[in-house]
Short mmCIF file of C-alpha atoms in Angstrom, two decimals:
data_model
loop_
_atom_site.label_atom_id
_atom_site.label_comp_id
_atom_site.label_asym_id
_atom_site.label_seq_id
_atom_site.Cartn_x
_atom_site.Cartn_y
_atom_site.Cartn_z
CA MET A 1 206.13 122.26 22.49
CA ALA A 2 206.96 120.25 25.62
CA ALA A 3 207.92 116.43 25.02
CA PRO A 4 205.15 114.02 25.86
CA VAL A 5 205.81 112.25 29.32
CA ILE A 6 205.33 108.66 29.60
CA ALA A 7 204.82 107.29 33.27
CA VAL A 8 206.06 103.90 33.94
CA VAL A 9 205.41 101.92 37.14
CA GLY A 10 208.19 99.66 38.05
CA GLY A 11 212.08 100.34 38.49
CA GLY A 12 213.67 97.20 37.08
CA GLN A 13 215.62 96.56 34.12
CA LEU A 14 212.76 96.70 31.68
CA ALA A 15 211.90 100.37 32.46
CA ARG A 16 215.87 100.76 32.22
CA MET A 17 216.06 99.58 28.76
CA MET A 18 213.07 101.92 27.81
CA ALA A 19 215.32 105.00 28.53
CA PRO A 20 217.47 104.68 25.34
CA ALA A 21 214.59 104.54 23.18
CA ALA A 22 212.63 107.34 24.93
CA GLY A 23 215.72 109.47 24.56
CA GLU A 24 216.02 108.69 20.65
CA LEU A 25 212.35 109.66 20.30
CA GLY A 26 212.48 112.77 22.38
CA VAL A 27 210.02 111.86 24.82
CA HIS A 28 210.28 112.22 28.65
CA LEU A 29 210.27 109.05 30.80
CA ARG A 30 209.18 109.20 34.26
CA VAL A 31 209.45 106.04 36.40
CA LEU A 32 208.23 105.06 39.61
CA VAL A 33 211.07 103.16 41.26
CA GLU A 34 210.99 100.72 44.25
CA ALA A 35 214.50 102.40 45.58
CA ALA A 36 216.85 105.03 44.86
CA ASP A 37 219.31 102.83 43.56
CA SER A 38 217.06 100.53 41.51
CA SER A 39 218.09 99.53 38.01
CA ALA A 40 216.05 102.17 36.28
CA ALA A 41 216.83 104.89 38.79
CA GLN A 42 220.36 104.64 37.66
CA VAL A 43 219.61 105.72 34.17
CA VAL A 44 216.42 107.56 34.30
CA VAL A 45 216.65 111.24 35.84
CA ASP A 46 212.89 111.60 36.53
CA ALA A 47 212.57 108.55 38.94
CA PRO A 48 210.40 109.21 42.08
CA VAL A 49 210.47 106.36 44.71
CA GLY A 50 207.50 104.58 45.69
CA ALA A 51 205.48 101.33 45.71
CA ALA A 52 203.37 100.12 42.75
CA SER A 53 200.69 99.37 45.53
CA ASP A 54 200.75 102.99 46.90
CA GLU A 55 197.87 104.86 45.22
CA ALA A 56 199.31 108.41 46.28
CA ALA A 57 202.73 107.51 44.71
CA VAL A 58 201.18 106.42 41.52
CA ARG A 59 198.88 109.44 41.32
CA ALA A 60 201.96 111.77 41.94
CA LEU A 61 203.64 109.90 39.28
CA ILE A 62 200.99 110.84 36.69
CA ALA A 63 200.47 114.33 37.96
CA PRO A 64 203.48 115.66 40.13
CA ALA A 65 203.28 118.86 41.95
CA ASP A 66 206.33 120.34 40.29
CA GLY A 67 206.15 118.53 36.89
CA ALA A 68 204.21 118.06 33.67
CA PRO A 69 201.48 115.76 33.77
CA ALA A 70 201.87 112.41 32.08
CA ALA A 71 200.45 111.64 28.61
CA VAL A 72 200.03 108.14 29.44
CA LEU A 73 200.60 105.51 32.10
CA THR A 74 202.34 102.11 31.53
CA PHE A 75 204.08 99.42 33.32
CA GLU A 76 207.28 97.35 33.37
CA HIS A 77 205.29 94.71 35.53
CA GLU A 78 201.69 93.57 36.21
CA HIS A 79 201.68 93.95 39.95
CA VAL A 80 199.43 97.17 40.02
CA PRO A 81 196.08 97.35 41.72
CA ASN A 82 193.42 97.28 39.04
CA ALA A 83 191.00 99.14 41.00
CA LEU A 84 193.34 102.21 40.86
CA LEU A 85 194.13 101.72 37.19
CA THR A 86 190.31 101.65 36.44
CA ASP A 87 189.69 104.99 38.52
CA LEU A 88 192.57 106.69 36.79
CA LEU A 89 191.08 105.55 33.35
CA GLU A 90 187.69 106.91 34.22
CA HIS A 91 189.11 110.21 35.28
CA GLY A 92 190.95 110.93 32.07
CA THR A 93 194.22 109.35 32.23
CA PRO A 94 195.20 107.02 29.56
CA VAL A 95 196.40 103.65 30.98
CA ARG A 96 197.98 101.23 28.37
CA PRO A 97 197.47 98.41 28.50
CA GLY A 98 194.14 99.23 30.07
CA PRO A 99 193.10 97.48 33.30
CA GLU A 100 190.44 95.16 31.56
CA ALA A 101 193.26 93.90 29.37
CA LEU A 102 195.92 93.65 32.12
CA VAL A 103 193.89 91.48 34.34
CA HIS A 104 194.63 88.60 32.00
CA ALA A 105 198.14 88.89 32.79
CA GLN A 106 197.62 89.31 36.46
CA ASP A 107 195.27 86.35 36.72
CA LYS A 108 196.01 83.05 35.02
CA ILE A 109 192.43 81.78 35.62
CA VAL A 110 190.89 84.97 34.08
CA MET A 111 193.44 84.31 31.19
CA ARG A 112 192.69 80.81 30.50
CA ARG A 113 188.82 81.58 30.52
CA ARG A 114 189.14 84.22 27.91
CA LEU A 115 191.61 82.53 25.80
CA THR A 116 189.30 79.58 25.63
CA GLU A 117 186.50 81.87 24.51
CA LEU A 118 188.53 83.20 21.78
CA GLY A 119 189.40 79.79 20.48
CA VAL A 120 193.33 80.12 21.31
CA PRO A 121 194.84 76.64 21.61
CA CYS A 122 195.70 76.22 25.20
CA PRO A 123 196.51 73.10 27.49
CA ARG A 124 193.68 71.31 29.25
CA TRP A 125 192.77 73.13 32.47
CA ALA A 126 190.53 73.76 35.31
CA ALA A 127 190.04 76.36 38.06
CA LEU A 128 190.14 74.63 41.62
CA PRO A 129 187.37 75.50 44.06
CA THR A 130 188.41 77.41 47.15
CA ASP A 131 186.70 74.82 49.64
CA PRO A 132 189.66 72.64 50.60
CA ALA A 133 187.94 69.38 50.31
CA ASP A 134 186.37 70.15 46.93
CA ALA A 135 189.77 71.43 45.72
CA ARG A 136 191.31 68.03 46.76
CA THR A 137 188.60 66.29 45.02
CA ALA A 138 188.78 68.26 41.88
CA LEU A 139 192.43 68.02 41.54
CA THR A 140 192.52 64.17 41.94
CA GLY A 141 189.75 63.82 39.33
CA PHE A 142 191.87 66.24 36.93
CA LEU A 143 194.95 63.95 37.68
CA ALA A 144 193.23 60.96 36.76
CA GLU A 145 191.90 62.46 33.58
CA VAL A 146 195.19 63.64 32.23
CA GLY A 147 197.27 60.65 33.12
CA GLY A 148 198.28 61.25 36.74
CA GLU A 149 200.59 64.08 36.38
CA ALA A 150 199.60 67.83 35.92
CA VAL A 151 200.72 71.25 36.80
CA VAL A 152 199.30 73.36 39.58
CA LYS A 153 199.68 77.29 39.44
CA THR A 154 198.65 80.08 41.68
CA ALA A 155 196.39 82.34 39.81
CA ARG A 156 198.48 85.64 40.79
CA GLY A 157 201.78 86.47 41.76
CA GLY A 158 203.86 83.58 40.09
CA TYR A 159 206.82 84.19 37.68
CA ASP A 160 210.01 82.78 36.64
CA GLY A 161 208.95 79.44 37.83
CA LYS A 162 207.60 80.78 41.17
CA GLY A 163 203.92 79.75 41.92
CA VAL A 164 204.02 76.63 39.75
CA ARG A 165 204.33 73.07 41.10
CA VAL A 166 204.23 69.60 39.17
CA VAL A 167 202.07 67.36 41.20
CA SER A 168 201.24 63.43 40.61
CA LEU A 169 198.90 60.96 41.89
CA ALA A 170 201.75 58.83 42.68
CA ALA A 171 203.45 61.39 44.88
CA GLY A 172 200.38 62.26 46.80
CA GLY A 173 198.66 64.70 44.37
CA PRO A 174 196.79 67.28 46.27
CA GLU A 175 199.05 66.83 49.40
CA GLN A 176 201.87 68.37 47.22
CA VAL A 177 200.14 71.52 47.23
CA ALA A 178 198.34 71.58 50.45
CA GLU A 179 199.49 74.77 52.02
CA TRP A 180 198.18 76.35 48.70
CA ILE A 181 194.89 74.87 48.93
CA GLU A 182 194.47 76.00 52.44
CA ALA A 183 195.72 79.54 51.64
CA ALA A 184 193.29 79.73 48.74
CA ALA A 185 190.32 79.00 51.23
CA THR A 186 191.59 81.87 53.56
CA GLY A 187 191.75 84.73 50.94
CA GLY A 188 195.27 83.61 49.33
CA PRO A 189 195.73 83.17 45.46
CA GLU A 190 193.15 80.98 43.71
CA LEU A 191 194.45 77.85 42.13
CA LEU A 192 194.30 76.31 38.64
CA VAL A 193 195.63 72.91 37.32
CA GLU A 194 196.85 72.35 33.84
CA GLU A 195 197.90 69.20 31.88
CA LYS A 196 201.61 68.72 32.01
CA VAL A 197 202.14 69.38 28.32
CA PRO A 198 204.82 66.91 26.64
CA PHE A 199 206.14 69.89 24.60
CA THR A 200 209.19 69.50 22.10
CA ARG A 201 210.36 73.02 22.95
CA GLU A 202 208.95 76.53 23.96
CA LEU A 203 208.45 79.26 21.56
CA ALA A 204 207.32 82.92 22.09
CA VAL A 205 205.63 85.33 19.82
CA LEU A 206 206.06 89.15 20.59
CA VAL A 207 203.36 91.41 19.23
CA ALA A 208 202.70 95.04 19.44
CA ARG A 209 199.51 97.05 19.03
CA ARG A 210 198.32 100.58 19.07
CA PRO A 211 194.85 101.86 19.28
CA SER A 212 194.53 103.65 16.00
CA GLY A 213 195.06 102.22 12.44
CA GLY A 214 194.75 98.66 11.31
CA ALA A 215 192.00 96.87 9.50
CA GLU A 216 188.36 97.67 10.29
CA GLY A 217 189.72 100.19 13.13
CA ARG A 218 191.09 97.24 15.16
CA GLY A 219 194.32 98.95 15.87
CA GLU A 220 197.75 98.79 14.02
CA VAL A 221 199.43 95.42 15.04
CA ARG A 222 202.90 94.12 14.19
CA THR A 223 204.67 90.89 15.01
CA TRP A 224 208.30 89.97 15.30
CA PRO A 225 209.66 86.61 14.24
CA VAL A 226 208.72 83.64 16.39
CA VAL A 227 211.79 82.83 18.75
CA GLU A 228 212.62 79.67 20.77
CA SER A 229 213.30 80.31 24.39
CA ILE A 230 215.34 77.77 26.36
CA GLN A 231 214.59 77.61 30.14
CA ARG A 232 216.71 76.37 32.84
CA ASP A 233 215.50 76.03 36.32
CA GLY A 234 212.15 77.71 35.36
CA VAL A 235 214.08 80.99 34.02
CA CYS A 236 214.63 81.99 30.58
CA ALA A 237 218.33 81.45 29.78
CA GLU A 238 218.54 81.75 26.13
CA VAL A 239 216.56 83.04 23.21
CA ILE A 240 217.23 82.11 19.55
CA ALA A 241 215.75 84.28 16.95
CA PRO A 242 214.18 83.17 14.81
CA ALA A 243 213.08 79.76 16.05
CA PRO A 244 215.25 77.32 14.07
CA GLY A 245 213.37 74.63 12.07
CA LEU A 246 210.02 76.29 12.35
CA THR A 247 207.76 75.66 9.28
CA ASP A 248 206.01 78.53 7.57
CA ALA A 249 202.86 77.16 8.54
CA GLU A 250 203.58 76.84 12.25
CA ALA A 251 205.03 80.30 12.43
CA GLU A 252 201.89 81.63 10.79
CA ARG A 253 199.74 79.72 13.39
CA ALA A 254 201.77 81.09 16.24
CA ARG A 255 201.65 84.69 15.00
CA ASP A 256 197.96 84.50 14.22
CA ALA A 257 197.16 83.18 17.83
CA ALA A 258 199.32 86.18 19.34
CA VAL A 259 197.51 88.74 16.96
CA ARG A 260 194.05 87.17 18.18
CA ILE A 261 195.01 87.51 21.66
CA ALA A 262 196.17 91.15 21.30
CA GLU A 263 193.04 92.24 19.56
CA GLY A 264 190.73 89.94 21.58
CA LEU A 265 191.96 91.33 24.80
CA GLY A 266 192.47 95.04 23.73
CA VAL A 267 196.02 95.06 24.28
CA THR A 268 197.91 98.36 23.91
CA GLY A 269 201.85 98.07 23.98
CA VAL A 270 203.81 95.04 23.66
CA LEU A 271 202.40 91.52 24.29
CA ALA A 272 204.56 88.50 24.92
CA VAL A 273 202.88 85.16 24.23
CA GLU A 274 204.69 82.26 25.55
CA MET A 275 203.99 78.86 23.69
CA PHE A 276 204.58 75.09 23.91
CA GLU A 277 205.50 73.39 20.62
CA VAL A 278 203.71 70.02 20.70
CA ALA A 279 204.17 67.09 18.18
CA GLY A 280 200.94 66.17 16.40
CA GLU A 281 199.95 63.51 13.77
CA ASP A 282 199.77 66.26 11.18
CA GLY A 283 202.84 68.04 12.25
CA PRO A 284 204.02 70.32 15.17
CA ARG A 285 201.18 72.45 16.81
CA VAL A 286 201.29 75.18 19.50
CA LEU A 287 199.71 75.88 22.86
CA VAL A 288 199.66 79.14 24.71
CA ASN A 289 201.29 78.91 28.00
CA GLU A 290 201.76 82.49 29.60
CA LEU A 291 200.97 86.18 28.78
CA ALA A 292 203.18 89.31 29.71
CA MET A 293 201.59 92.70 28.64
CA ARG A 294 204.91 94.63 28.64
CA PRO A 295 208.43 94.17 27.26
CA HIS A 296 209.58 90.68 27.94
CA ASN A 297 212.89 88.81 28.29
CA SER A 298 211.98 86.83 24.99
CA GLY A 299 212.28 90.11 23.22
CA HIS A 300 215.60 91.42 24.40
CA TRP A 301 217.20 90.46 21.03
CA THR A 302 215.24 92.90 19.23
CA ILE A 303 217.41 95.59 20.69
CA ASP A 304 220.22 94.51 18.38
CA GLY A 305 218.69 92.19 16.12
CA ALA A 306 215.46 94.09 14.82
CA VAL A 307 214.83 97.29 12.76
CA THR A 308 212.78 98.42 15.84
CA SER A 309 213.24 97.08 19.36
CA GLN A 310 210.43 96.13 21.68
CA PHE A 311 211.19 99.00 23.87
CA GLU A 312 210.95 101.56 21.08
CA GLN A 313 207.83 99.87 19.91
CA HIS A 314 206.16 99.84 23.19
CA LEU A 315 206.74 103.47 23.57
CA ARG A 316 205.32 104.15 20.11
CA ALA A 317 202.29 101.99 20.77
CA VAL A 318 201.36 103.75 24.15
CA LEU A 319 201.59 107.05 22.74
CA ASP A 320 199.51 105.81 19.73
CA LEU A 321 202.21 106.55 17.17
CA PRO A 322 202.76 104.46 14.10
CA LEU A 323 204.63 101.35 14.72
CA GLY A 324 208.03 100.60 13.42
CA ASP A 325 209.37 97.67 11.37
CA THR A 326 209.92 94.60 13.07
CA ALA A 327 212.23 92.61 10.48
CA PRO A 328 215.33 91.12 11.66
CA THR A 329 218.55 92.80 10.80
CA ALA A 330 220.58 89.51 10.75
CA ARG A 331 219.85 86.15 9.89
CA TRP A 332 220.30 84.80 13.52
CA THR A 333 220.41 86.55 16.75
CA VAL A 334 220.90 84.59 20.09
CA MET A 335 220.42 86.40 23.49
CA ALA A 336 222.02 84.74 26.42
CA ASN A 337 221.02 85.79 29.92
CA VAL A 338 223.54 86.49 32.63
CA LEU A 339 221.81 84.65 35.69
CA GLY A 340 224.08 85.18 38.64
CA SER A 341 227.84 85.67 39.02
CA THR A 342 230.82 84.93 40.98
CA LEU A 343 232.11 88.51 40.36
CA ASP A 344 231.42 91.06 42.86
CA GLU A 345 230.99 93.62 39.98
CA LEU A 346 230.05 92.46 36.44
CA THR A 347 231.77 95.63 34.98
CA ASP A 348 235.11 94.12 36.12
CA ALA A 349 234.69 91.58 33.33
CA LEU A 350 234.11 94.09 30.51
CA PRO A 351 237.67 94.20 29.31
CA ALA A 352 237.84 90.47 28.90
CA VAL A 353 234.58 90.01 27.52
CA LEU A 354 234.61 92.82 24.92
CA ALA A 355 238.20 91.88 23.99
CA ALA A 356 237.33 88.30 23.33
CA TYR A 357 233.80 88.84 21.66
CA PRO A 358 233.86 92.17 20.09
CA ASP A 359 230.69 91.33 18.14
CA ALA A 360 228.73 90.69 21.41
CA LYS A 361 226.39 93.56 22.55
CA VAL A 362 226.46 93.52 26.30
CA ASN A 363 223.63 94.90 28.33
CA LEU A 364 224.02 95.01 32.29
CA TYR A 365 221.36 95.96 34.48
CA GLY A 366 223.18 97.54 37.45
CA LYS A 367 221.90 94.99 40.03
CA GLY A 368 223.59 93.62 42.95
CA VAL A 369 224.76 89.98 42.58
CA ARG A 370 222.68 87.30 43.64
CA PRO A 371 222.74 83.60 42.98
CA GLY A 372 220.29 83.00 39.73
CA ARG A 373 219.37 86.72 39.53
CA LYS A 374 218.87 88.28 36.01
CA LEU A 375 222.02 90.71 36.04
CA GLY A 376 222.20 91.34 32.40
CA HIS A 377 222.25 89.79 28.90
CA VAL A 378 224.23 89.39 25.68
CA ASN A 379 223.13 89.57 22.11
CA VAL A 380 225.29 88.07 19.39
CA SER A 381 224.17 88.21 15.47
CA GLY A 382 225.56 86.53 12.59
CA ASP A 383 224.90 84.06 9.86
CA ASP A 384 226.17 80.78 11.33
CA LEU A 385 223.77 79.66 14.28
CA ASP A 386 226.19 77.34 15.92
CA GLU A 387 228.75 79.97 16.07
CA VAL A 388 226.64 82.66 17.11
CA ARG A 389 225.09 80.73 19.87
CA ARG A 390 228.55 79.64 21.14
CA ARG A 391 229.77 83.23 21.27
CA ALA A 392 226.63 84.46 23.02
CA LEU A 393 226.98 81.67 25.77
CA ALA A 394 230.67 82.12 26.14
CA ALA A 395 230.37 86.00 26.56
CA ALA A 396 227.64 85.27 29.31
CA ALA A 397 230.01 82.86 30.98
CA VAL A 398 232.67 85.36 31.25
CA LEU A 399 230.29 87.78 32.85
CA ARG A 400 229.25 85.16 35.35
CA GLY A 401 232.91 84.74 36.32
CA GLU A 402 233.32 81.35 34.55
CA ASP A 403 235.50 79.77 31.95
CA PRO A 404 233.99 80.37 28.64
CA GLU A 405 235.43 77.17 26.91
CA GLY A 406 233.45 75.28 29.75
CA THR A 407 230.17 76.66 28.48
CA PRO A 408 228.41 73.68 26.97
CA ASN A 409 226.65 74.20 23.61
CA GLU A 410 223.71 72.21 24.71
CA GLU A 411 221.31 70.73 22.57
CA ARG A 412 218.06 72.65 22.57
CA ALA A 413 215.15 71.02 24.54
#
């Protein structure tokens, strides 16, 4: 009996990290990569080259002339034409997550509208009109309502801090995003504005859902512990699992919101729900910030810190297999991203980092070095959070070519 083929669009580190899980499960991974030397192509044997926007390449990924057809199509990023996915689904190819769900990770306005309908707590927001004059008037009015400062986002295409600007009435308001407003009027991404939330920290909930099983046929759903994510320059730098100091009630509210989203949007696979923790009169509360319908940076800790990693769980979910246990395997796990490096090759640092931190689990992505680029991550687990975090940060510093003793053990935001 031939192993099922999972077709994946996108050749970055997320597809690369699916490969070990696929090998363990005995399923065949076929990945559409952007270049023959991309991160995933270095470890996946079946890796045709093509663009996610190339309809012929995506169709050939699913049904190659010289290979078995794919049992399911999934993704490591959301930048895939929705019309193509709808056509594939209508002609019998399982697409997971499906286009009706995926659009909520592709378009922030669509996402905000649906989350509001589902009663999920979100920041105050508004979609800006595409007419430039109306957009300026609407943005000025919104700023006045929320205290003079807000966040403008492009509805499509933004990630890792891109497509996001803080604007204020004092600094000119609409003029701070004048080129975005003009672009939206001529076919560019639409814009939305959100209140600038006075959050105390950022949290994330990772949830997996498969179509079968679950109560009342809603699909089997599992969540991992709520984590704290620490951002630097708009990019995730660290993840602490579980989030320290989180009350049981707050963790339950965060998980309930994530499950409501997964079920309400009909997600199949892994869903990452990024949240703000906000102080309130009755204690902390959470507001949903962003969604990602795929394995996510906030879940890399699960590779070494949970019974079932997010990558194995995603493959299980899209094949509609029973989901795995999400319990943590250690009291604490800290993931530290390696963002840029002074080294030409990160592998040059392996002797030093593995000798100094034998408990560190190093995961390098095979990417060329570039300032601020996600080149890999380090996971460290243990019972003492301060020590676990210190060692994870220090190991990541060595891989960046820095002095680990100079790595600040910063207070969490």
